[in-house]
Amino acid sequence: MKTKLTTLTLAAALACSAAPVLAQSQGDITVGLGVAGVFPTSNNGVLAGPTPIDVQDGYSLTITGEYFIADNLGIELLAAWPFEHDIKSGGTKIGEVKHLPPTLSLQYHFTNNSPVTPFIGAGINYTTFTEDKAVGPLAGSTLSLDDSWGVALHAGLDYEISAKGSLRADLRWIDIESDVKLNGINIGKAKIDPWIFGVAYVHKF
């Protein structure tokens, strides 16, 4: 009898250890602090002429907050310190711009029994452009980019380093298109559509 009881106890322990572990539970909150690079697609449009423009890469600090509305299912808000980009046409710098990209996403974190947990998400992005500045051949003019709404896709991996902390690597794609104005006149559209790569520390509360 004692042998059977010991065997059953061991089997139950093994079964529990093999059972998948929830990535996050309903009601959990996580906050992430990190850095990210914004990498626009090439050939970002044509402004009042045959020469395409290119929006250069930008880097900044990011912060995310996520609330889990169900086990493994969370709503995340991305915020950041402004990203700064140069705008070039034919290799010549014609402008500088900063932008803020608040993004709201619904995300699913997969269930597993590994310290590495993948997740995917989708949502909506609002990009607002600030401190637009014309330089080079356009110096003295007023350059402005309109705000943009678009779809945002998100995927990444969390690597658990403690009961409350994880290291994150993630990739986003955001649909960003903006009307460009020079001295108040619309001169074209900037199609930016960047890939955003980030790394962060994520803490669970």
PDB file of C-alpha atoms in Angstrom:
ATOM      1  CA  MET A   1       0.000   0.000   0.000  1.00  0.00           C
ATOM      2  CA  LYS A   2       2.809   2.359   0.939  1.00  0.00           C
ATOM      3  CA  THR A   3       4.569   1.570  -2.348  1.00  0.00           C
ATOM      4  CA  LYS A   4       1.399   2.294  -4.344  1.00  0.00           C
ATOM      5  CA  LEU A   5       0.868   5.566  -2.483  1.00  0.00           C
ATOM      6  CA  THR A   6       4.442   6.611  -3.165  1.00  0.00           C
ATOM      7  CA  THR A   7       4.049   5.720  -6.839  1.00  0.00           C
ATOM      8  CA  LEU A   8       0.796   7.688  -7.160  1.00  0.00           C
ATOM      9  CA  THR A   9       2.342  10.712  -5.414  1.00  0.00           C
ATOM     10  CA  LEU A  10       5.336  10.638  -7.747  1.00  0.00           C
ATOM     11  CA  ALA A  11       3.086  10.304 -10.804  1.00  0.00           C
ATOM     12  CA  ALA A  12       0.988  13.261  -9.693  1.00  0.00           C
ATOM     13  CA  ALA A  13       4.108  15.359  -9.138  1.00  0.00           C
ATOM     14  CA  LEU A  14       5.420  14.499 -12.576  1.00  0.00           C
ATOM     15  CA  ALA A  15       2.067  15.295 -14.153  1.00  0.00           C
ATOM     16  CA  CYS A  16       1.995  18.698 -12.459  1.00  0.00           C
ATOM     17  CA  SER A  17       5.548  19.478 -13.508  1.00  0.00           C
ATOM     18  CA  ALA A  18       4.723  18.563 -17.118  1.00  0.00           C
ATOM     19  CA  ALA A  19       1.532  20.653 -17.209  1.00  0.00           C
ATOM     20  CA  PRO A  20       1.784  23.888 -19.194  1.00  0.00           C
ATOM     21  CA  VAL A  21       2.220  27.049 -17.127  1.00  0.00           C
ATOM     22  CA  LEU A  22       0.136  30.158 -17.752  1.00  0.00           C
ATOM     23  CA  ALA A  23       2.197  33.040 -19.105  1.00  0.00           C
ATOM     24  CA  GLN A  24       0.079  35.567 -17.199  1.00  0.00           C
ATOM     25  CA  SER A  25      -3.098  35.376 -15.140  1.00  0.00           C
ATOM     26  CA  GLN A  26      -6.198  37.535 -15.300  1.00  0.00           C
ATOM     27  CA  GLY A  27      -5.673  40.739 -13.349  1.00  0.00           C
ATOM     28  CA  ASP A  28      -1.886  40.782 -13.725  1.00  0.00           C
ATOM     29  CA  ILE A  29      -0.201  44.060 -14.665  1.00  0.00           C
ATOM     30  CA  THR A  30       3.198  44.395 -16.334  1.00  0.00           C
ATOM     31  CA  VAL A  31       5.337  47.455 -16.994  1.00  0.00           C
ATOM     32  CA  GLY A  32       8.228  47.431 -19.461  1.00  0.00           C
ATOM     33  CA  LEU A  33      11.136  49.859 -19.848  1.00  0.00           C
ATOM     34  CA  GLY A  34      13.386  49.638 -22.893  1.00  0.00           C
ATOM     35  CA  VAL A  35      14.847  51.094 -26.052  1.00  0.00           C
ATOM     36  CA  ALA A  36      13.622  50.789 -29.634  1.00  0.00           C
ATOM     37  CA  GLY A  37      14.677  51.602 -33.171  1.00  0.00           C
ATOM     38  CA  VAL A  38      12.215  52.771 -35.812  1.00  0.00           C
ATOM     39  CA  PHE A  39      13.227  51.648 -39.310  1.00  0.00           C
ATOM     40  CA  PRO A  40      11.024  53.154 -42.061  1.00  0.00           C
ATOM     41  CA  THR A  41      10.641  51.393 -45.386  1.00  0.00           C
ATOM     42  CA  SER A  42      12.736  52.838 -48.220  1.00  0.00           C
ATOM     43  CA  ASN A  43      11.345  55.260 -50.824  1.00  0.00           C
ATOM     44  CA  ASN A  44       8.827  56.939 -48.562  1.00  0.00           C
ATOM     45  CA  GLY A  45       7.021  58.883 -51.267  1.00  0.00           C
ATOM     46  CA  VAL A  46       7.518  61.758 -53.694  1.00  0.00           C
ATOM     47  CA  LEU A  47       7.106  65.409 -52.699  1.00  0.00           C
ATOM     48  CA  ALA A  48       6.355  67.949 -55.422  1.00  0.00           C
ATOM     49  CA  GLY A  49       8.800  66.453 -57.889  1.00  0.00           C
ATOM     50  CA  PRO A  50      10.294  63.261 -59.348  1.00  0.00           C
ATOM     51  CA  THR A  51      12.792  62.619 -56.546  1.00  0.00           C
ATOM     52  CA  PRO A  52      11.613  60.243 -53.795  1.00  0.00           C
ATOM     53  CA  ILE A  53      12.099  61.085 -50.148  1.00  0.00           C
ATOM     54  CA  ASP A  54      13.648  58.853 -47.516  1.00  0.00           C
ATOM     55  CA  VAL A  55      12.802  59.058 -43.812  1.00  0.00           C
ATOM     56  CA  GLN A  56      15.857  57.993 -41.829  1.00  0.00           C
ATOM     57  CA  ASP A  57      15.972  55.627 -38.845  1.00  0.00           C
ATOM     58  CA  GLY A  58      15.320  56.876 -35.314  1.00  0.00           C
ATOM     59  CA  TYR A  59      15.925  55.568 -31.777  1.00  0.00           C
ATOM     60  CA  SER A  60      14.393  56.319 -28.392  1.00  0.00           C
ATOM     61  CA  LEU A  61      13.340  55.087 -24.938  1.00  0.00           C
ATOM     62  CA  THR A  62      10.043  53.215 -24.594  1.00  0.00           C
ATOM     63  CA  ILE A  63       7.603  52.305 -21.839  1.00  0.00           C
ATOM     64  CA  THR A  64       4.772  49.776 -22.013  1.00  0.00           C
ATOM     65  CA  GLY A  65       1.956  48.901 -19.649  1.00  0.00           C
ATOM     66  CA  GLU A  66      -0.197  45.799 -20.033  1.00  0.00           C
ATOM     67  CA  TYR A  67      -3.307  44.689 -18.141  1.00  0.00           C
ATOM     68  CA  PHE A  68      -4.473  41.093 -18.472  1.00  0.00           C
ATOM     69  CA  ILE A  69      -8.229  40.948 -19.035  1.00  0.00           C
ATOM     70  CA  ALA A  70      -8.078  37.130 -19.086  1.00  0.00           C
ATOM     71  CA  ASP A  71      -5.448  34.429 -18.610  1.00  0.00           C
ATOM     72  CA  ASN A  72      -2.707  35.079 -21.203  1.00  0.00           C
ATOM     73  CA  LEU A  73      -4.756  37.847 -22.894  1.00  0.00           C
ATOM     74  CA  GLY A  74      -3.718  41.432 -22.262  1.00  0.00           C
ATOM     75  CA  ILE A  75      -4.275  44.991 -23.433  1.00  0.00           C
ATOM     76  CA  GLU A  76      -0.989  46.862 -23.903  1.00  0.00           C
ATOM     77  CA  LEU A  77      -0.272  50.565 -24.304  1.00  0.00           C
ATOM     78  CA  LEU A  78       3.050  51.605 -25.850  1.00  0.00           C
ATOM     79  CA  ALA A  79       4.477  55.063 -25.172  1.00  0.00           C
ATOM     80  CA  ALA A  80       7.916  56.540 -25.843  1.00  0.00           C
ATOM     81  CA  TRP A  81      10.194  59.529 -25.633  1.00  0.00           C
ATOM     82  CA  PRO A  82       9.974  61.249 -29.056  1.00  0.00           C
ATOM     83  CA  PHE A  83      11.747  59.552 -31.948  1.00  0.00           C
ATOM     84  CA  GLU A  84      13.750  61.927 -34.172  1.00  0.00           C
ATOM     85  CA  HIS A  85      14.182  61.417 -37.923  1.00  0.00           C
ATOM     86  CA  ASP A  86      15.982  63.187 -40.740  1.00  0.00           C
ATOM     87  CA  ILE A  87      14.160  63.501 -44.064  1.00  0.00           C
ATOM     88  CA  LYS A  88      16.270  63.311 -47.221  1.00  0.00           C
ATOM     89  CA  SER A  89      15.527  63.844 -50.898  1.00  0.00           C
ATOM     90  CA  GLY A  90      18.058  62.726 -53.491  1.00  0.00           C
ATOM     91  CA  GLY A  91      20.559  62.193 -50.667  1.00  0.00           C
ATOM     92  CA  THR A  92      20.196  65.779 -49.427  1.00  0.00           C
ATOM     93  CA  LYS A  93      18.743  66.494 -46.016  1.00  0.00           C
ATOM     94  CA  ILE A  94      15.621  68.648 -46.375  1.00  0.00           C
ATOM     95  CA  GLY A  95      13.935  68.258 -43.005  1.00  0.00           C
ATOM     96  CA  GLU A  96      13.908  67.062 -39.430  1.00  0.00           C
ATOM     97  CA  VAL A  97      10.910  65.723 -37.532  1.00  0.00           C
ATOM     98  CA  LYS A  98      10.052  64.142 -34.202  1.00  0.00           C
ATOM     99  CA  HIS A  99       7.142  61.820 -33.592  1.00  0.00           C
ATOM    100  CA  LEU A 100       5.308  60.080 -30.755  1.00  0.00           C
ATOM    101  CA  PRO A 101       3.711  56.692 -31.550  1.00  0.00           C
ATOM    102  CA  PRO A 102       1.203  55.703 -28.803  1.00  0.00           C
ATOM    103  CA  THR A 103      -0.106  52.257 -29.722  1.00  0.00           C
ATOM    104  CA  LEU A 104      -2.907  50.215 -28.141  1.00  0.00           C
ATOM    105  CA  SER A 105      -2.791  46.455 -28.754  1.00  0.00           C
ATOM    106  CA  LEU A 106      -4.637  43.282 -27.786  1.00  0.00           C
ATOM    107  CA  GLN A 107      -2.036  40.584 -27.135  1.00  0.00           C
ATOM    108  CA  TYR A 108      -2.007  36.821 -26.603  1.00  0.00           C
ATOM    109  CA  HIS A 109       0.828  35.288 -24.566  1.00  0.00           C
ATOM    110  CA  PHE A 110       1.233  31.581 -25.273  1.00  0.00           C
ATOM    111  CA  THR A 111       1.034  28.938 -22.554  1.00  0.00           C
ATOM    112  CA  ASN A 112       4.135  26.792 -22.086  1.00  0.00           C
ATOM    113  CA  ASN A 113       6.501  25.336 -19.490  1.00  0.00           C
ATOM    114  CA  SER A 114       9.622  27.067 -20.755  1.00  0.00           C
ATOM    115  CA  PRO A 115      11.250  30.300 -19.512  1.00  0.00           C
ATOM    116  CA  VAL A 116      10.813  31.658 -23.057  1.00  0.00           C
ATOM    117  CA  THR A 117       7.253  32.795 -23.760  1.00  0.00           C
ATOM    118  CA  PRO A 118       6.230  34.068 -27.220  1.00  0.00           C
ATOM    119  CA  PHE A 119       3.356  36.483 -27.788  1.00  0.00           C
ATOM    120  CA  ILE A 120       1.517  38.082 -30.687  1.00  0.00           C
ATOM    121  CA  GLY A 121      -0.741  41.110 -30.886  1.00  0.00           C
ATOM    122  CA  ALA A 122      -2.561  43.600 -33.077  1.00  0.00           C
ATOM    123  CA  GLY A 123      -4.029  47.012 -32.495  1.00  0.00           C
ATOM    124  CA  ILE A 124      -4.177  50.628 -33.534  1.00  0.00           C
ATOM    125  CA  ASN A 125      -1.501  53.316 -33.665  1.00  0.00           C
ATOM    126  CA  TYR A 126      -1.775  57.082 -33.462  1.00  0.00           C
ATOM    127  CA  THR A 127       1.344  58.944 -34.596  1.00  0.00           C
ATOM    128  CA  THR A 128       1.691  62.644 -33.913  1.00  0.00           C
ATOM    129  CA  PHE A 129       4.542  64.645 -35.470  1.00  0.00           C
ATOM    130  CA  THR A 130       6.200  67.476 -33.562  1.00  0.00           C
ATOM    131  CA  GLU A 131       9.009  69.976 -34.083  1.00  0.00           C
ATOM    132  CA  ASP A 132       8.908  69.664 -37.889  1.00  0.00           C
ATOM    133  CA  LYS A 133      11.740  71.694 -39.398  1.00  0.00           C
ATOM    134  CA  ALA A 134      12.800  72.442 -42.972  1.00  0.00           C
ATOM    135  CA  VAL A 135      16.581  72.517 -43.527  1.00  0.00           C
ATOM    136  CA  GLY A 136      19.090  72.581 -46.380  1.00  0.00           C
ATOM    137  CA  PRO A 137      17.536  73.799 -49.652  1.00  0.00           C
ATOM    138  CA  LEU A 138      14.181  74.256 -47.870  1.00  0.00           C
ATOM    139  CA  ALA A 139      15.584  76.298 -44.966  1.00  0.00           C
ATOM    140  CA  GLY A 140      13.334  79.236 -44.134  1.00  0.00           C
ATOM    141  CA  SER A 141      10.197  77.390 -45.207  1.00  0.00           C
ATOM    142  CA  THR A 142       7.609  75.818 -42.908  1.00  0.00           C
ATOM    143  CA  LEU A 143       7.472  72.032 -43.089  1.00  0.00           C
ATOM    144  CA  SER A 144       4.726  70.014 -41.386  1.00  0.00           C
ATOM    145  CA  LEU A 145       3.485  66.397 -41.332  1.00  0.00           C
ATOM    146  CA  ASP A 146      -0.118  65.561 -40.439  1.00  0.00           C
ATOM    147  CA  ASP A 147      -0.910  63.088 -37.674  1.00  0.00           C
ATOM    148  CA  SER A 148      -1.617  59.490 -38.685  1.00  0.00           C
ATOM    149  CA  TRP A 149      -3.897  56.618 -37.622  1.00  0.00           C
ATOM    150  CA  GLY A 150      -3.065  53.059 -38.664  1.00  0.00           C
ATOM    151  CA  VAL A 151      -2.994  49.344 -37.918  1.00  0.00           C
ATOM    152  CA  ALA A 152      -0.181  47.988 -35.727  1.00  0.00           C
ATOM    153  CA  LEU A 153       1.078  44.370 -35.553  1.00  0.00           C
ATOM    154  CA  HIS A 154       3.256  43.047 -32.760  1.00  0.00           C
ATOM    155  CA  ALA A 155       5.202  39.864 -31.902  1.00  0.00           C
ATOM    156  CA  GLY A 156       7.944  39.037 -29.440  1.00  0.00           C
ATOM    157  CA  LEU A 157       9.548  36.810 -26.834  1.00  0.00           C
ATOM    158  CA  ASP A 158       9.798  37.159 -23.050  1.00  0.00           C
ATOM    159  CA  TYR A 159      12.656  35.396 -21.261  1.00  0.00           C
ATOM    160  CA  GLU A 160      11.922  34.929 -17.569  1.00  0.00           C
ATOM    161  CA  ILE A 161      14.851  35.872 -15.313  1.00  0.00           C
ATOM    162  CA  SER A 162      12.943  35.875 -12.003  1.00  0.00           C
ATOM    163  CA  ALA A 163       9.448  35.292 -10.613  1.00  0.00           C
ATOM    164  CA  LYS A 164       8.576  38.904 -11.420  1.00  0.00           C
ATOM    165  CA  GLY A 165      10.979  39.933 -14.188  1.00  0.00           C
ATOM    166  CA  SER A 166      11.565  39.129 -17.850  1.00  0.00           C
ATOM    167  CA  LEU A 167      13.744  40.345 -20.678  1.00  0.00           C
ATOM    168  CA  ARG A 168      11.832  41.100 -23.869  1.00  0.00           C
ATOM    169  CA  ALA A 169      12.724  41.309 -27.545  1.00  0.00           C
ATOM    170  CA  ASP A 170       9.918  42.381 -29.846  1.00  0.00           C
ATOM    171  CA  LEU A 171       9.106  43.507 -33.373  1.00  0.00           C
ATOM    172  CA  ARG A 172       6.288  45.771 -34.533  1.00  0.00           C
ATOM    173  CA  TRP A 173       5.016  46.883 -37.917  1.00  0.00           C
ATOM    174  CA  ILE A 174       2.953  50.068 -38.029  1.00  0.00           C
ATOM    175  CA  ASP A 175       0.981  51.576 -40.899  1.00  0.00           C
ATOM    176  CA  ILE A 176       2.020  55.258 -40.882  1.00  0.00           C
ATOM    177  CA  GLU A 177       1.094  57.592 -43.745  1.00  0.00           C
ATOM    178  CA  SER A 178       1.126  61.360 -43.443  1.00  0.00           C
ATOM    179  CA  ASP A 179       0.271  64.318 -45.668  1.00  0.00           C
ATOM    180  CA  VAL A 180       3.263  66.652 -45.984  1.00  0.00           C
ATOM    181  CA  LYS A 181       2.830  70.417 -46.219  1.00  0.00           C
ATOM    182  CA  LEU A 182       5.313  73.116 -47.154  1.00  0.00           C
ATOM    183  CA  ASN A 183       4.278  76.650 -46.194  1.00  0.00           C
ATOM    184  CA  GLY A 184       0.752  75.310 -45.664  1.00  0.00           C
ATOM    185  CA  ILE A 185       0.487  73.752 -49.145  1.00  0.00           C
ATOM    186  CA  ASN A 186       0.098  69.983 -49.492  1.00  0.00           C
ATOM    187  CA  ILE A 187       3.095  68.716 -51.495  1.00  0.00           C
ATOM    188  CA  GLY A 188       2.600  64.966 -51.173  1.00  0.00           C
ATOM    189  CA  LYS A 189       2.348  62.035 -48.795  1.00  0.00           C
ATOM    190  CA  ALA A 190       5.031  60.344 -46.706  1.00  0.00           C
ATOM    191  CA  LYS A 191       4.474  56.586 -46.554  1.00  0.00           C
ATOM    192  CA  ILE A 192       6.656  55.543 -43.620  1.00  0.00           C
ATOM    193  CA  ASP A 193       5.298  52.098 -42.567  1.00  0.00           C
ATOM    194  CA  PRO A 194       8.200  51.324 -40.202  1.00  0.00           C
ATOM    195  CA  TRP A 195       9.468  48.163 -38.571  1.00  0.00           C
ATOM    196  CA  ILE A 196      10.180  48.790 -34.898  1.00  0.00           C
ATOM    197  CA  PHE A 197      12.626  46.563 -33.017  1.00  0.00           C
ATOM    198  CA  GLY A 198      12.834  46.838 -29.245  1.00  0.00           C
ATOM    199  CA  VAL A 199      14.427  45.318 -26.166  1.00  0.00           C
ATOM    200  CA  ALA A 200      13.114  45.877 -22.658  1.00  0.00           C
ATOM    201  CA  TYR A 201      12.913  44.744 -19.073  1.00  0.00           C
ATOM    202  CA  VAL A 202       9.343  43.776 -18.120  1.00  0.00           C
ATOM    203  CA  HIS A 203       8.188  43.623 -14.488  1.00  0.00           C
ATOM    204  CA  LYS A 204       5.006  41.874 -13.323  1.00  0.00           C
ATOM    205  CA  PHE A 205       2.962  43.316 -10.458  1.00  0.00           C
TER     206      PHE A 205
END
